[in-house]
Tab-separated table of C-alpha atoms and ligand atoms in Angstrom:
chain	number	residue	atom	x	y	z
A	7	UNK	CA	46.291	-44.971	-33.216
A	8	UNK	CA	48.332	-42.209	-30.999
A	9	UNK	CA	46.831	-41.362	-27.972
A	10	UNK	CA	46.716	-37.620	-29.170
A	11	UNK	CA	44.692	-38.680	-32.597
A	12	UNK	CA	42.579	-41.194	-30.398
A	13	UNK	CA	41.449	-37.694	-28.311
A	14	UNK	CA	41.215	-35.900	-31.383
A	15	UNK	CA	38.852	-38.136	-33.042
A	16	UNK	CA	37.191	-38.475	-29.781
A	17	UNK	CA	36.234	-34.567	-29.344
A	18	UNK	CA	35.253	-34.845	-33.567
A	19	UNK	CA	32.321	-37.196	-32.400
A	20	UNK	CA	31.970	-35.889	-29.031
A	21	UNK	CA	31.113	-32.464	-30.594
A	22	UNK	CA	29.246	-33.954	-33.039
A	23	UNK	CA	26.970	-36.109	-31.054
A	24	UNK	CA	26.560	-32.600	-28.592
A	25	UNK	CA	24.863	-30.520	-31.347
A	26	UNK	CA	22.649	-33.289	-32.088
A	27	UNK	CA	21.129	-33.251	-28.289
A	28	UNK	CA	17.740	-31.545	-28.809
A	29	UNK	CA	16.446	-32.461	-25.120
A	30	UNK	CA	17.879	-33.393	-21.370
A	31	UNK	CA	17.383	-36.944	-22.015
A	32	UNK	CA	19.814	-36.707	-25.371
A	33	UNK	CA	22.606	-34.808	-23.374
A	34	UNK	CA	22.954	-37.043	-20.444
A	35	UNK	CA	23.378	-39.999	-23.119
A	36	UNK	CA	25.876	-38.218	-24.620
A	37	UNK	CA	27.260	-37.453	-20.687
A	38	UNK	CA	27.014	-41.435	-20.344
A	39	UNK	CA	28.156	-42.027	-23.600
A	40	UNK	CA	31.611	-40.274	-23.053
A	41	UNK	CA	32.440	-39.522	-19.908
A	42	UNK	CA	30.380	-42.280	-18.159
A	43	UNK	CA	32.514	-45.687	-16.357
A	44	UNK	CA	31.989	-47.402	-19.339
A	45	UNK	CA	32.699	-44.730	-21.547
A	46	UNK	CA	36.048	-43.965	-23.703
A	47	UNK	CA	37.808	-41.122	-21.830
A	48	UNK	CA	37.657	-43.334	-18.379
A	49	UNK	CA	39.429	-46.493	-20.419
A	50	UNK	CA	41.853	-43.780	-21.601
A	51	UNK	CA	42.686	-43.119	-18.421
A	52	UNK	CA	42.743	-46.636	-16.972
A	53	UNK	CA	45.371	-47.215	-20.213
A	54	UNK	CA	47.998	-44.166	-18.781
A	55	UNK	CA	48.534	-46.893	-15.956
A	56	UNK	CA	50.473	-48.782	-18.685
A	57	UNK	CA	52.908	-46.546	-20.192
A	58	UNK	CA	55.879	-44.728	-18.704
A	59	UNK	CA	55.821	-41.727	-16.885
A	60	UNK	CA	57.220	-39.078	-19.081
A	61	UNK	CA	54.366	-40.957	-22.161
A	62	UNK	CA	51.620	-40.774	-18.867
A	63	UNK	CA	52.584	-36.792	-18.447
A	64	UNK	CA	51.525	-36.022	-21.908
A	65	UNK	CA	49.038	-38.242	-21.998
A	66	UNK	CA	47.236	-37.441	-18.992
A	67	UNK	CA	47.332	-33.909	-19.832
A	68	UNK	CA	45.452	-34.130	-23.165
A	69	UNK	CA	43.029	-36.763	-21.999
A	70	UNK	CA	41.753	-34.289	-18.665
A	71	UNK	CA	41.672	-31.404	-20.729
A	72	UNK	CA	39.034	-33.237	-22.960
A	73	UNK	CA	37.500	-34.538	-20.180
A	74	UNK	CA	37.214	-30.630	-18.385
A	75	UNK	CA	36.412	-29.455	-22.216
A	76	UNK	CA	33.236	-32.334	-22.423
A	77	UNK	CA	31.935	-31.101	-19.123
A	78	UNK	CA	32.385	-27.431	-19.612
A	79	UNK	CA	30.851	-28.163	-23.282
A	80	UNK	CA	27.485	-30.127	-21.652
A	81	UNK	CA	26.805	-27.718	-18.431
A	82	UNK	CA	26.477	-24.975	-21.049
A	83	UNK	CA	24.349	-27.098	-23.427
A	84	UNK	CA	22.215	-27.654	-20.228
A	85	UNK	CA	21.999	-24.814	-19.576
A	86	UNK	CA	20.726	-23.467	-22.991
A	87	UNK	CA	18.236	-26.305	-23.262
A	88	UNK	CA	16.733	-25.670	-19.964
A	89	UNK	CA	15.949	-21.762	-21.414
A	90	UNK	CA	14.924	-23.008	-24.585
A	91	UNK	CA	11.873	-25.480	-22.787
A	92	UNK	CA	11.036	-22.153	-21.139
A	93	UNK	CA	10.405	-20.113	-23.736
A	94	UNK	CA	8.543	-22.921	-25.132
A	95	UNK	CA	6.416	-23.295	-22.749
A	96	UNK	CA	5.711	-19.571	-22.699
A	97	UNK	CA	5.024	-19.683	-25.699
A	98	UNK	CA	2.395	-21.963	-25.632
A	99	UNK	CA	0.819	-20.456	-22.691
A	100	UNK	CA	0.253	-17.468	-24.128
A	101	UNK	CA	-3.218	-18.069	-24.926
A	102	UNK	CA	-4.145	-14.456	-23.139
A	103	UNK	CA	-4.222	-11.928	-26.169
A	104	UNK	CA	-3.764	-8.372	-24.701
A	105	UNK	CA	-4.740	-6.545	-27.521
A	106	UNK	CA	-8.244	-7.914	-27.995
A	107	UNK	CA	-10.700	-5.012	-26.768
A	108	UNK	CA	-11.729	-5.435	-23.359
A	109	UNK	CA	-15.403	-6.391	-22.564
A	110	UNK	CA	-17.914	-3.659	-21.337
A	111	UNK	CA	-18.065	-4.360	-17.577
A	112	UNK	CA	-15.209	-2.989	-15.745
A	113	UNK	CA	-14.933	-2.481	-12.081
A	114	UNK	CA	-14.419	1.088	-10.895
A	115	UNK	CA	-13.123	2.460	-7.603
A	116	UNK	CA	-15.854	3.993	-5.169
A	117	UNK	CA	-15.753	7.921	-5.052
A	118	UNK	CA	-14.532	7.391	-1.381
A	119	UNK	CA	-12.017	5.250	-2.009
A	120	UNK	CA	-10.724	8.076	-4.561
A	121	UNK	CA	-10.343	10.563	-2.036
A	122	UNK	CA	-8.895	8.520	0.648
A	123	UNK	CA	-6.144	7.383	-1.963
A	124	UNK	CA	-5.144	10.981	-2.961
A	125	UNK	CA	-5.418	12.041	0.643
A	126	UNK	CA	-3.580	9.250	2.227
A	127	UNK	CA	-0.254	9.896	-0.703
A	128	UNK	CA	-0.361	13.551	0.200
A	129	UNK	CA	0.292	13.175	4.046
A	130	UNK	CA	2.558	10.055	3.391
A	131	UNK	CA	4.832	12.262	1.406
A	132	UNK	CA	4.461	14.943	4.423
A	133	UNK	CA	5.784	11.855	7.121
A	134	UNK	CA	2.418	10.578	8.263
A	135	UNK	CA	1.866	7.086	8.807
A	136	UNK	CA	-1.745	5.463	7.737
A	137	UNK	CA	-3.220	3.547	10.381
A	138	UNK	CA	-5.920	1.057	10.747
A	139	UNK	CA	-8.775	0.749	13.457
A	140	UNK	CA	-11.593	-1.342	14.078
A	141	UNK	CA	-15.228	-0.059	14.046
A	142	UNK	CA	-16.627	-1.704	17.239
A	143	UNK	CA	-14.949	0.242	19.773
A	144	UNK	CA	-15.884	0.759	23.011
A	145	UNK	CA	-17.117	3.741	25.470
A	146	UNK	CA	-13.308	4.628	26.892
A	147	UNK	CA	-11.919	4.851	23.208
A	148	UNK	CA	-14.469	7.043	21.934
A	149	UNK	CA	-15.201	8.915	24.475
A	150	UNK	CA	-13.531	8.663	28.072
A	151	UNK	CA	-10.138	8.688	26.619
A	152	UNK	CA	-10.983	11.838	24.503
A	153	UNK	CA	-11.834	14.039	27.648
A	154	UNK	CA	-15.916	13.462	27.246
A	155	UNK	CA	-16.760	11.869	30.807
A	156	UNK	CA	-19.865	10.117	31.169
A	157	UNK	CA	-23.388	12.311	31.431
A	158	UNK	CA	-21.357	14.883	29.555
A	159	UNK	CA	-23.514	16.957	27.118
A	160	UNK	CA	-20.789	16.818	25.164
A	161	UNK	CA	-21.823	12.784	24.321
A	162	UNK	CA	-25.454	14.008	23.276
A	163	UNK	CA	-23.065	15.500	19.798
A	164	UNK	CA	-23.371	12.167	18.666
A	165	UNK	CA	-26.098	9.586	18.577
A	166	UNK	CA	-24.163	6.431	19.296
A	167	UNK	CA	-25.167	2.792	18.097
A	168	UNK	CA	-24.376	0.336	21.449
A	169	UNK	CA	-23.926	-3.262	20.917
A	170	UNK	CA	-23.631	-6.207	23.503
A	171	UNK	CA	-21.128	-6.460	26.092
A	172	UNK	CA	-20.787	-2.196	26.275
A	173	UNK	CA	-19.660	-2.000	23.084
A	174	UNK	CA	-20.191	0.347	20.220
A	175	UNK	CA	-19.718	1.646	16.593
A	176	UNK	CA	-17.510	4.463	16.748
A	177	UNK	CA	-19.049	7.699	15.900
A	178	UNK	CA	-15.715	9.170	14.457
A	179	UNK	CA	-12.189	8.318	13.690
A	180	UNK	CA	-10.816	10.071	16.876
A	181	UNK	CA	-11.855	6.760	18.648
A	182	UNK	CA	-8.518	5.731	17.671
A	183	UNK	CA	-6.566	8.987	18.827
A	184	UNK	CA	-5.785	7.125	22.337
A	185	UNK	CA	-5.063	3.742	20.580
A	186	UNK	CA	-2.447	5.655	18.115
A	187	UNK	CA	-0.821	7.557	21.078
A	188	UNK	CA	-0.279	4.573	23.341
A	189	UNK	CA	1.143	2.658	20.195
A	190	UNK	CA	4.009	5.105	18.651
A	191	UNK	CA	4.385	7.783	21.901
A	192	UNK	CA	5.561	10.799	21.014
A	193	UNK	CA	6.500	12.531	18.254
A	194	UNK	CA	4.286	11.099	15.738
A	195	UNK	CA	2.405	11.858	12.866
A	196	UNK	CA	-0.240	9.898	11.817
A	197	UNK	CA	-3.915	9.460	9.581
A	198	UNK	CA	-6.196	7.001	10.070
A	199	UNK	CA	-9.201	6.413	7.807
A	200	UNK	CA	-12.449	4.823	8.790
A	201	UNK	CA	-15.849	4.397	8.502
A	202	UNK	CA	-18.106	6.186	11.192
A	203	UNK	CA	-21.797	5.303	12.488
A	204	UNK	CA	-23.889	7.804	14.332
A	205	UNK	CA	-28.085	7.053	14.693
A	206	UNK	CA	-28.998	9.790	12.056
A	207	UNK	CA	-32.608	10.482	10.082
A	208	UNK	CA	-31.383	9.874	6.441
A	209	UNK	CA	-31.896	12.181	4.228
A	210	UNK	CA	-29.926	13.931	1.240
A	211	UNK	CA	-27.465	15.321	3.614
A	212	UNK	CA	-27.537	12.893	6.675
A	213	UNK	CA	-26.144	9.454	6.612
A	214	UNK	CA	-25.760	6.875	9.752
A	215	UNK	CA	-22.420	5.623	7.929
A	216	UNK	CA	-19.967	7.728	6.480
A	217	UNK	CA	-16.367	8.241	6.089
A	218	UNK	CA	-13.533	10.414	8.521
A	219	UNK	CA	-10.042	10.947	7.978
A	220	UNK	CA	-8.561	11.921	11.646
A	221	UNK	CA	-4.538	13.033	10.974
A	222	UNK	CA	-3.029	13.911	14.451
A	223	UNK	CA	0.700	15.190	14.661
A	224	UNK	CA	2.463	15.385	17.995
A	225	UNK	CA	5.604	16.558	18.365
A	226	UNK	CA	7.604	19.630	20.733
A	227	UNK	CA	6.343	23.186	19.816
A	228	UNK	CA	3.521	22.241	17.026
A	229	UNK	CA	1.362	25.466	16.869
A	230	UNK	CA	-1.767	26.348	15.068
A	231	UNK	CA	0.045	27.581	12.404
A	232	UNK	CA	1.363	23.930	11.403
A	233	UNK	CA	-2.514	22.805	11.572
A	234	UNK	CA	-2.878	25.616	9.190
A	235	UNK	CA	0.109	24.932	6.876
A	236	UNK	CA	-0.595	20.489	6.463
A	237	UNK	CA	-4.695	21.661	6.247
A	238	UNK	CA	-3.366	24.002	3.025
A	239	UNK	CA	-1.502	21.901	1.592
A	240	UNK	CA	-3.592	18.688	2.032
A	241	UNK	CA	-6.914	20.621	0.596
A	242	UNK	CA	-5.279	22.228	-2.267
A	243	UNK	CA	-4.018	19.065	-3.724
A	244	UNK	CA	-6.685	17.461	-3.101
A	245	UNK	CA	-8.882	20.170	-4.984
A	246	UNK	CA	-5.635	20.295	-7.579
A	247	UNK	CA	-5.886	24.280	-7.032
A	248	UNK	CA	-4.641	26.773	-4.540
A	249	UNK	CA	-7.210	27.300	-1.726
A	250	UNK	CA	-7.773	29.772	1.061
A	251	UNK	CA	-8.186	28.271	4.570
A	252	UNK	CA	-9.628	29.857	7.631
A	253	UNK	CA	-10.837	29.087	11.139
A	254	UNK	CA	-13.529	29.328	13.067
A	255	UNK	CA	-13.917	29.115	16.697
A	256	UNK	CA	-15.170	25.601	17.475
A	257	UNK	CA	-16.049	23.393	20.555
A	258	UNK	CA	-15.031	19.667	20.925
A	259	UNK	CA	-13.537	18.512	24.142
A	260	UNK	CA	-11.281	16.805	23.070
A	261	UNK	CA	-9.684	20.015	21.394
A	262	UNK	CA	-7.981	23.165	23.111
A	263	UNK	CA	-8.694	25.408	21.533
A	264	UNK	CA	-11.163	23.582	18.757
A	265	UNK	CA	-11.287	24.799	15.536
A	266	UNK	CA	-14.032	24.694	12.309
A	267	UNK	CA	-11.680	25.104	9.123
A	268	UNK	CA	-13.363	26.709	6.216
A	269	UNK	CA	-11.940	26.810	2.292
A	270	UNK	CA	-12.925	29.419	-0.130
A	271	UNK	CA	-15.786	28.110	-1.819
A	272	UNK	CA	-13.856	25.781	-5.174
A	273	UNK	CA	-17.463	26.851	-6.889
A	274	UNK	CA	-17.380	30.527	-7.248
A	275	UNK	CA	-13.994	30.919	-5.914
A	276	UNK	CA	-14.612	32.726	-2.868
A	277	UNK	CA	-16.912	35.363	-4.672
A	278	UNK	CA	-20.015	33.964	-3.429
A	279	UNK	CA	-22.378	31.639	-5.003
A	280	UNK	CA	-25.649	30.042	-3.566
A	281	UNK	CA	-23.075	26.796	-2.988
A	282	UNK	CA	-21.775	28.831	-0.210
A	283	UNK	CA	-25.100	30.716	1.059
A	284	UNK	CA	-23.179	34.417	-0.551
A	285	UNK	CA	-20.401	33.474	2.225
A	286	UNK	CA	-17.539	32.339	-0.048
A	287	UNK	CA	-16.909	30.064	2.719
A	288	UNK	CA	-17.464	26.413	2.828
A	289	UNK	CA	-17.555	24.421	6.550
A	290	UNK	CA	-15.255	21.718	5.717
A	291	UNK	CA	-13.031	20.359	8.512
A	292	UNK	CA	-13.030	20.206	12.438
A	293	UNK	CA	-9.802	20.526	13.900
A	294	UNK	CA	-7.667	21.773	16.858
A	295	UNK	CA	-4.549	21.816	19.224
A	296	UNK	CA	-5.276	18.149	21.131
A	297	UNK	CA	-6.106	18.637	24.943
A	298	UNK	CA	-3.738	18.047	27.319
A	299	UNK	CA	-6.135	15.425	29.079
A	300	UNK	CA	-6.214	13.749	25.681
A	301	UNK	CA	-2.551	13.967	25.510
A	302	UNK	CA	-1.909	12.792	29.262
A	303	UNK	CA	-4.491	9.997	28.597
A	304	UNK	CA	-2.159	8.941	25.881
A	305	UNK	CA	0.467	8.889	27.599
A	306	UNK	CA	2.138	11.735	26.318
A	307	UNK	CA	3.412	14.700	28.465
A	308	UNK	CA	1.536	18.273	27.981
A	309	UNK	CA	4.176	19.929	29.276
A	310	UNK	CA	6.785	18.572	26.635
A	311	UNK	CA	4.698	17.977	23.729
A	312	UNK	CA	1.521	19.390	21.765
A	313	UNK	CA	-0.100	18.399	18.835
A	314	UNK	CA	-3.113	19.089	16.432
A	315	UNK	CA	-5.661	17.004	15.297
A	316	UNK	CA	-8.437	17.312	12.635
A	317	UNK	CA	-11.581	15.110	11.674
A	318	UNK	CA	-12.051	15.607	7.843
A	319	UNK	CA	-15.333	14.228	7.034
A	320	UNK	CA	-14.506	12.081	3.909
A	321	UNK	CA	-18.206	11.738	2.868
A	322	UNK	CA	-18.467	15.578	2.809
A	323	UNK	CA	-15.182	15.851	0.742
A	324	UNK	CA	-16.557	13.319	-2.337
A	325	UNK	CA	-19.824	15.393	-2.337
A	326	UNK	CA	-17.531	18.342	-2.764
A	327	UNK	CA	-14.697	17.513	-5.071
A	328	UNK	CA	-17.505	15.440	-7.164
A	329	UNK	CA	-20.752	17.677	-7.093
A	330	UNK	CA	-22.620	14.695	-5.591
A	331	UNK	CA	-25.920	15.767	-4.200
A	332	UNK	CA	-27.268	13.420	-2.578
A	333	UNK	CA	-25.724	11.802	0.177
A	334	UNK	CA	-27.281	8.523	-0.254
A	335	UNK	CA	-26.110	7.455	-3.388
A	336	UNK	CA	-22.500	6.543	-1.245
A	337	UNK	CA	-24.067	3.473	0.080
A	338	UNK	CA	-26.568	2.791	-2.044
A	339	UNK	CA	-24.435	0.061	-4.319
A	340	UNK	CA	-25.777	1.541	-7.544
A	341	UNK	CA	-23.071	1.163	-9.937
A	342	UNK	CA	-24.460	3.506	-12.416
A	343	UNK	CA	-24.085	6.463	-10.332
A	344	UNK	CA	-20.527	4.797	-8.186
A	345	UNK	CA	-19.102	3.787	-11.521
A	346	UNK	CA	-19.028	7.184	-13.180
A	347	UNK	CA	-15.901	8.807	-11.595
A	348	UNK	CA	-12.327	9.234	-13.095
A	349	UNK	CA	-10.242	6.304	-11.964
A	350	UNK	CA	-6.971	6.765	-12.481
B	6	DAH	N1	-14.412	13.741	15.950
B	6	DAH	C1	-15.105	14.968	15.640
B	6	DAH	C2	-16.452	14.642	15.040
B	6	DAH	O1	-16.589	13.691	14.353
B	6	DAH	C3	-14.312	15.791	14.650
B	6	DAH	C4	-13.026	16.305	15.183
B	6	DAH	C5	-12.970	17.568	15.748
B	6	DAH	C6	-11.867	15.557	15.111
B	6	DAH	C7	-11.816	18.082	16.217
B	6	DAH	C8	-10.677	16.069	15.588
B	6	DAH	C9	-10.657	17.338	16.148
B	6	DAH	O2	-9.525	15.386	15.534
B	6	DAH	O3	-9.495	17.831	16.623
B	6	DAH	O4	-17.357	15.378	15.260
């Protein structure tokens, strides 16, 4: 036979015996099989040794463009096995049936949890960064570093829990105002959510855990109107309706000047309603410009920077924005009042 019908009858076979590989094992016979050391295309090769060099040219040329052909021929049949087995096995996996209806008990976000989420995407969109802190603080972060000295009246505000070794549970979120200062300088803008202790008679309104979101922003020439503007807009999306903010002289010392921030009443819309004792006001939010002790404390210069801070009580807000009435029922763990909230 010609060399060129010897190749020819070679690739007949050769593509034959491909389409018959069903697995990995199959094709690397059929690798072996032909392009192996014992197969036919090396002893065509070994025979080009024999015959003269214009024959060899020809020869050689048809022989490794089979053998480039073969390989091309079985990496792509590789390659199409290898998906096959995996859509196989997905196939067979797929015991999970997703359109079987779901079984009664599903889990359901805590109402505070639902707030925080809404309030943490609003002031991420506005630049704020949401920061973590611990709960057992100690006396310089919750109060030294915020301007209250020791034997200041100002401490008797706040009925603290002490643990061992001087420790303590912080009493509110600004226990992390120095922490947050000292880690970013200034400018920054920042919330940090967190779960606050204080030695409180329960009752419907009074809880000795509950939930604070402290935002501070620090940057050069931040007035009270910028408190006003992010307070605005954090409320009214929150509340998913335009609101009315106002303030109220208030005193904490680690504010100058402190602030109590009112909304118009989301009940009777600021026409008055026994919600809002006939005010059309509802307490909602302390706030202020941040001391410059607080500042200088932090690190941060007074005379270069300000900044205003605010302490929204997060327990407050769910009892708001959901009608809850009793404060209790936040930590109570019963799932048929936690469980009844939209959950997006
Ligand atoms: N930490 C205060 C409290 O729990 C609330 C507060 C007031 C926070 C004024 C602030 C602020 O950041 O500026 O009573």
């Amino acid at each position: 036979m010609m060399f060129k019908e010897q190749i020819d009858a070679l690739r007949v076979s050769f593509t034959e015996e491909l389409a018959a590989a069903r697995t990995k094992e199959m094709l690397e016979a059929v690798r072996v099989a032909y392009l192996g050391k014992k197969g036919p295309v090396n002893d065509l090769m070994k025979g080009l040794r024999d015959m003269t060099p214009e024959e060899r040219k020809e020869a050689g040329q048809l022989v490794n463009t089979f053998k480039g052909e073969a390989e091309t021929a079985i990496n792509e049949k590789g390659r199409v096995l290898e998906q096959e087995a995996l859509e196989s096995a997905i196939r067979s996996a797929k015991k999970f049936n997703p359109t079987l209806p779901s079984s009664e008990d599903r889990g359901s976000y805590h109402p505070i949890t639902l707030i925080a989420r809404d309030v943490e995407e609003i002031f991420t969109t506005m630049g704020f960064t949401v920061e973590d802190y611990v709960e057992v603080t100690d006396d310089y972060h919750c109060f030294e570093a915020l301007n209250i000295p020791k034997h200041h009246p100002a401490r008797d505000m706040q009925d603290t829990y002490y643990i061992e070794n001087g420790q303590l549970l912080k009493t509110h979120t600004s226990a992390a105002q120095n922490h947050i200062m000292k880690k970013y300088g200034a400018p920054l803008r920042a919330i940090f959510p967190g779960r606050c202790f204080r030695n409180e008679a329960i009752d419907a309104c009074h809880e000795n855990t509950f939930f604070q979101m402290e935002g501070m922003m620090i940057d050069k020439d931040i007035s009270i109107s910028n408190l006003i503007y992010f307070m605005k807009t954090m409320l009214s999306a929150v509340f998913g309706e335009e609101l009315m903010v106002r303030l109220r002289p208030g005193f904490f010392p680690f504010t100058e000047p402190g602030f109590e921030l009112d909304i118009s009443c989301t009940i009777c819309k600021g026409r008055g309603c026994p919600s809002c004792k006939n005010t059309g006001w509802l307490e909602l939010c302390p706030c202020g410009m941040i001391h410059p002790n607080v500042l200088r404390e932090g690190g941060i210069d007074p005379e270069v920077y300000t900044g205003f801070a605010f302490g929204l009580g997060m327990t407050r807000l769910a009892m708001m924005k959901y009608g809850v009435k009793d404060i209790r029922d936040f930590n109570s763990g019963n799932l048929r009042a936690l469980s009844q909230f939209e959950n997006e």
